[in-house]
Amino acid sequence: MKCEMEPVECRAVIRFLYLKGRTPQETFDEMKETYGDDAPSYDLVKRWHRVFKHGRKSVETAPRPGRPPSAIDEASVRQVGATILEDRRITIRQIAQEVKISTGSVETIIHDHLHMNKVSATWIPRLLTPFQKQERIECSRMNLEMCQEDESKFFKRLITQDETWVYHYDPETKAQSVQWKHLDSPPPKKARVQPSAGKVMLTVFWDQDGVVMTDFLAKGTTITGAYYAPLLRKLREAIKIKRRGKISTGILLLQDNAPVHNSHVARSEARACGYEILPHPPYSPDLAPSDFHHFPSMKLFLKGKCFPDDAALISEVTSWLEDQPGVFYKNGLQSCIKRWEKCITLGGCYVEKD
């Protein structure tokens, strides 16, 4: 029968009766009478009588040989933390060698005590200076203030523009190549492929209702201020045809800070066309709706497709642009509000998600 008494208490009583001169049987009988079912077994009483007879005086549990005590203590936690701060790319094995504890102990310290994990750096367009961050905050605040005066009118007036390369062949992403297979069949394989050399520069102007105008740069032509200025004139004519009455409300043009857009000839033409250019900070694709909303969806659609020439590529891109529902374009522009707000909240740092 299992003894329900605490081990130290049980041994203390047995030793007391042993020193009183009781025999093992007498000790057992007295403890049985006093503790009832909680009393230790006769075999246990007899064994401890024998132990005390051989000279043992302590009733505490003796340390047992075997697994050593844990290497995790305050000192090792501090040492691991300091080692990581010296080199944030250090491996667990290197930390274990430095601190002279097991890799398992290092993992426990890192995750359970320091609450750290190892992650890859996030790619961002540029490491912004304090001045650039402040410029992003000011532009976001100015655009928000203009929007909040009359949100409906603001988006009715707004047209955004940007350029991007589209390729004759752009390899599909890893996620796109996922396919089902049987457990006993080998995984599929494919060769690593780079985007093709054949490509076309797309310029697209769009608003909350859809695409207003597109332009595909001809081969051998470079996009410059002199090339871009006539596009702004063509845009005005396209607005008259596709967005009747929009010119009279006044056009707000949102474009990035590319040298082409900021050239003297382009800005002069924008003023002549009556466009009001919204402020947009440099190095800020996260605040450009084409970059964070429009182009990613379009390029995902084009990935994995192969086009024999420019004409086939241009036809596919044009069809995709026309097939997108109005809500796609409306959501893209209205998400600017959250982006501007988040940019201000983050102190000018890049906005990774809405």
XYZ file of C-alpha atoms in Angstrom:
354
model
C 0.000 0.000 0.000
C 1.271 3.471 -0.922
C 2.198 5.788 1.945
C 0.174 9.023 1.808
C 2.444 10.835 4.279
C 5.034 13.295 3.093
C 8.379 11.434 2.684
C 10.302 13.687 5.079
C 7.536 13.487 7.705
C 7.374 9.688 7.383
C 11.145 9.309 7.855
C 11.156 11.729 10.787
C 8.531 9.655 12.649
C 10.357 6.377 11.884
C 13.668 7.845 13.127
C 12.025 9.191 16.282
C 10.592 5.764 17.176
C 13.861 4.067 16.169
C 15.755 6.300 18.620
C 13.137 5.421 21.254
C 14.260 1.795 20.868
C 11.211 0.515 19.026
C 11.556 -2.488 16.723
C 10.413 -2.246 13.097
C 7.227 -4.126 13.973
C 6.486 -1.870 16.943
C 7.151 1.238 14.842
C 4.813 -0.021 12.139
C 2.065 -0.841 14.652
C 2.244 2.590 16.321
C 2.204 4.447 12.978
C -0.655 2.277 11.767
C -2.615 3.076 14.897
C -1.923 6.814 14.598
C -2.083 7.388 10.825
C -4.394 4.593 9.744
C -4.427 4.052 5.980
C -1.934 6.884 5.493
C 0.770 4.983 7.398
C 3.756 3.556 5.447
C 4.045 -0.155 4.680
C 5.944 -2.509 6.979
C 8.627 -3.053 4.296
C 9.267 0.703 4.147
C 9.493 0.964 7.946
C 11.913 -1.978 8.112
C 14.093 -0.532 5.321
C 14.429 2.847 7.068
C 15.187 1.188 10.395
C 18.074 -0.551 8.650
C 19.269 2.724 7.079
C 19.243 4.554 10.440
C 20.997 1.610 12.061
C 23.852 1.992 9.539
C 24.425 5.571 10.681
C 22.248 7.823 8.574
C 20.938 10.810 10.523
C 19.262 13.021 7.889
C 15.639 12.494 6.932
C 15.925 14.754 3.859
C 15.927 13.245 0.381
C 19.510 12.655 -0.719
C 20.583 14.038 -4.117
C 20.408 11.367 -6.789
C 23.076 10.708 -9.419
C 22.040 11.050 -13.059
C 20.881 14.074 -14.995
C 22.596 17.265 -13.739
C 20.557 20.286 -12.714
C 19.439 22.625 -15.498
C 22.041 24.939 -17.002
C 19.438 27.674 -17.278
C 19.860 30.363 -14.643
C 19.889 34.155 -14.575
C 23.560 34.297 -15.466
C 23.201 32.063 -18.537
C 20.115 33.978 -19.689
C 22.030 37.275 -19.453
C 25.028 35.770 -21.242
C 22.930 34.392 -24.103
C 21.138 37.744 -24.453
C 24.425 39.670 -24.551
C 25.883 37.250 -27.116
C 22.887 37.747 -29.427
C 23.041 41.539 -29.114
C 26.706 41.447 -30.165
C 25.867 39.486 -33.323
C 22.196 39.147 -34.255
C 23.059 36.649 -37.013
C 24.847 34.209 -34.711
C 23.602 30.603 -34.822
C 22.278 28.556 -31.889
C 25.256 26.197 -32.152
C 27.699 29.119 -31.966
C 25.868 30.527 -28.919
C 26.041 27.120 -27.212
C 29.798 26.953 -27.833
C 30.281 30.507 -26.576
C 28.203 30.121 -23.397
C 29.220 26.442 -22.899
C 25.685 25.047 -22.525
C 23.650 22.690 -24.711
C 21.855 23.819 -27.859
C 18.572 22.744 -26.232
C 19.195 25.079 -23.301
C 20.029 27.903 -25.710
C 16.742 27.350 -27.574
C 14.791 27.358 -24.307
C 16.469 30.585 -23.165
C 15.872 32.330 -26.502
C 12.206 31.376 -26.839
C 10.960 31.101 -23.222
C 13.122 33.659 -21.393
C 14.228 36.242 -23.967
C 11.060 35.849 -26.111
C 13.043 36.212 -29.324
C 12.910 34.528 -32.716
C 15.065 34.721 -35.813
C 13.570 36.363 -38.906
C 14.813 37.552 -42.267
C 15.093 41.268 -42.959
C 12.170 42.835 -44.821
C 13.101 44.378 -48.155
C 12.166 48.044 -48.387
C 12.745 50.480 -51.278
C 15.212 52.598 -49.332
C 16.562 53.268 -45.849
C 14.846 56.588 -45.251
C 16.530 59.524 -43.565
C 14.685 61.496 -40.851
C 14.131 64.287 -43.386
C 12.595 61.885 -45.908
C 10.319 60.414 -43.251
C 9.158 63.888 -42.271
C 8.492 64.686 -45.934
C 6.344 61.543 -46.213
C 4.372 62.597 -43.127
C 3.774 66.100 -44.472
C 2.647 64.878 -47.907
C 0.322 62.306 -46.339
C -1.141 64.915 -44.005
C -1.725 67.405 -46.843
C -3.460 64.809 -49.011
C -5.598 63.634 -46.087
C -6.702 67.167 -45.262
C -7.699 67.779 -48.878
C -9.571 64.465 -48.977
C -11.421 65.093 -45.713
C -12.818 68.405 -46.939
C -15.069 66.523 -49.369
C -14.127 62.859 -49.811
C -16.629 62.150 -52.595
C -15.519 65.152 -54.660
C -11.847 64.389 -53.981
C -12.035 60.906 -55.503
C -14.241 62.110 -58.331
C -11.469 64.545 -59.345
C -8.546 62.174 -58.735
C -6.571 60.473 -61.509
C -3.393 58.551 -60.763
C -0.586 57.550 -63.115
C 2.464 55.309 -63.117
C 4.754 53.279 -65.372
C 5.948 49.690 -65.200
C 7.662 47.095 -67.369
C 5.636 44.130 -68.633
C 7.541 41.113 -69.983
C 7.069 38.701 -72.880
C 7.649 36.005 -70.256
C 7.719 36.427 -66.492
C 8.136 33.130 -64.553
C 5.280 32.080 -62.303
C 5.729 32.390 -58.560
C 6.426 29.401 -56.331
C 2.918 29.644 -54.890
C 1.425 29.512 -58.399
C 3.305 26.276 -59.183
C 1.832 24.341 -56.226
C -0.003 21.184 -57.352
C -1.582 18.068 -55.834
C 0.313 14.772 -55.810
C -0.028 11.279 -54.311
C 1.933 10.566 -51.138
C 4.126 8.008 -52.902
C 4.803 10.097 -56.025
C 7.884 12.356 -56.330
C 7.474 16.130 -55.993
C 7.380 18.121 -59.256
C 10.498 19.939 -60.396
C 11.099 22.917 -62.645
C 14.146 24.837 -63.804
C 14.930 28.274 -62.445
C 13.999 30.847 -65.111
C 14.608 34.584 -65.357
C 12.207 37.116 -66.938
C 12.692 37.415 -70.683
C 14.661 40.233 -72.266
C 11.623 41.185 -74.330
C 9.563 43.790 -72.493
C 7.373 46.842 -72.985
C 7.004 49.962 -70.825
C 3.359 50.507 -69.847
C 2.062 53.915 -68.744
C -1.460 53.869 -67.346
C -3.737 56.678 -66.148
C -6.745 55.538 -64.102
C -9.402 56.794 -61.715
C -12.090 55.272 -59.473
C -14.132 54.191 -62.515
C -11.364 52.446 -64.433
C -8.618 53.096 -66.972
C -8.702 56.491 -68.647
C -5.675 56.108 -70.948
C -2.739 53.779 -71.584
C 0.494 54.171 -73.488
C 3.018 51.538 -74.539
C 6.488 52.891 -75.170
C 7.706 52.116 -78.684
C 10.906 50.101 -79.110
C 14.036 52.226 -79.148
C 12.266 55.126 -77.407
C 13.208 56.485 -73.999
C 10.629 58.006 -71.710
C 11.680 61.590 -71.008
C 10.004 64.840 -70.032
C 9.619 65.635 -73.739
C 7.898 62.273 -74.271
C 5.733 62.515 -71.138
C 4.400 66.052 -71.750
C 2.390 65.075 -74.866
C 0.862 62.200 -72.884
C -0.595 64.765 -70.490
C -2.210 66.549 -73.462
C -3.582 63.229 -74.751
C -4.906 62.493 -71.257
C -6.971 65.669 -71.334
C -8.589 64.604 -74.601
C -9.220 61.089 -73.231
C -10.903 62.580 -70.150
C -13.229 64.626 -72.346
C -14.306 61.471 -74.181
C -14.449 58.918 -71.342
C -15.260 61.118 -68.309
C -17.600 63.845 -69.539
C -17.774 66.725 -67.036
C -14.661 65.687 -65.141
C -12.539 68.481 -66.619
C -14.925 71.107 -65.226
C -14.521 69.782 -61.669
C -10.727 70.155 -61.874
C -8.308 67.245 -62.225
C -6.181 66.099 -59.280
C -3.188 64.209 -60.682
C -1.356 61.789 -58.392
C 2.007 60.676 -59.767
C 5.317 59.672 -58.240
C 8.452 61.807 -58.014
C 10.237 60.337 -61.031
C 12.524 62.839 -62.804
C 10.344 62.535 -65.913
C 7.280 63.734 -63.999
C 9.165 66.549 -62.272
C 10.852 67.834 -65.413
C 10.211 71.469 -66.343
C 8.483 70.585 -69.610
C 6.158 68.056 -67.930
C 5.175 70.410 -65.107
C 4.570 73.245 -67.555
C 2.288 71.018 -69.613
C 0.416 69.856 -66.489
C -0.287 73.490 -65.573
C -1.362 74.278 -69.129
C -3.814 71.362 -69.007
C -5.232 72.653 -65.714
C -4.084 69.687 -63.611
C -3.487 70.133 -59.893
C -0.620 67.818 -58.921
C -0.953 66.213 -55.513
C 2.210 66.114 -53.359
C 3.935 62.742 -53.407
C 7.155 62.079 -51.467
C 10.200 60.515 -53.154
C 11.007 56.802 -52.693
C 7.387 56.047 -51.769
C 5.894 53.240 -53.895
C 3.907 52.212 -50.801
C 1.888 55.437 -51.196
C 1.355 55.077 -54.967
C -1.884 53.150 -55.693
C -0.540 51.744 -58.963
C 2.445 50.227 -57.151
C 0.673 48.754 -54.141
C -2.691 47.826 -55.732
C -2.894 47.907 -59.533
C 0.413 46.535 -60.848
C 0.803 43.591 -58.394
C -2.568 42.139 -59.477
C -1.828 42.657 -63.167
C 1.646 41.117 -62.979
C 0.378 38.122 -61.033
C -2.074 37.496 -63.871
C 0.716 37.729 -66.481
C 3.188 35.456 -64.653
C 3.764 32.150 -66.396
C 2.292 33.389 -69.691
C 4.515 33.523 -72.777
C 3.947 36.093 -75.544
C 5.667 35.813 -78.933
C 5.897 39.556 -79.554
C 5.007 43.025 -78.271
C 1.624 43.048 -80.009
C 0.428 39.892 -78.226
C 1.630 41.199 -74.867
C -0.002 44.601 -75.354
C -3.276 42.943 -76.372
C -3.323 40.765 -73.232
C -2.492 43.677 -70.924
C -5.157 45.862 -72.514
C -7.775 43.121 -72.154
C -6.915 42.622 -68.496
C -7.183 46.348 -67.762
C -10.598 46.523 -69.431
C -11.899 43.374 -67.706
C -11.353 44.616 -64.146
C -14.598 45.668 -62.416
C -15.091 49.253 -61.302
C -14.840 48.238 -57.652
C -11.230 47.115 -58.262
C -10.202 50.637 -59.251
C -12.392 52.322 -56.628
C -10.906 50.223 -53.797
C -7.405 50.941 -55.059
C -7.817 54.706 -54.806
C -9.776 54.709 -51.548
C -7.109 52.562 -49.874
C -4.862 55.631 -50.140
C -6.664 57.035 -47.084
C -5.536 54.139 -44.871
C -2.036 54.323 -46.328
C -1.678 58.036 -45.612
C -3.043 57.594 -42.084
C -0.719 54.683 -41.381
C 2.283 56.545 -42.767
C 1.624 59.347 -40.267
C 1.093 56.843 -37.422
C 4.367 55.059 -38.260
C 6.321 58.298 -38.200
C 7.007 58.259 -41.927
C 8.216 54.645 -42.110
C 7.134 52.411 -44.978
C 3.598 50.997 -44.926
C 3.790 47.258 -45.588
C 0.032 46.535 -45.525
C -3.201 48.523 -45.356
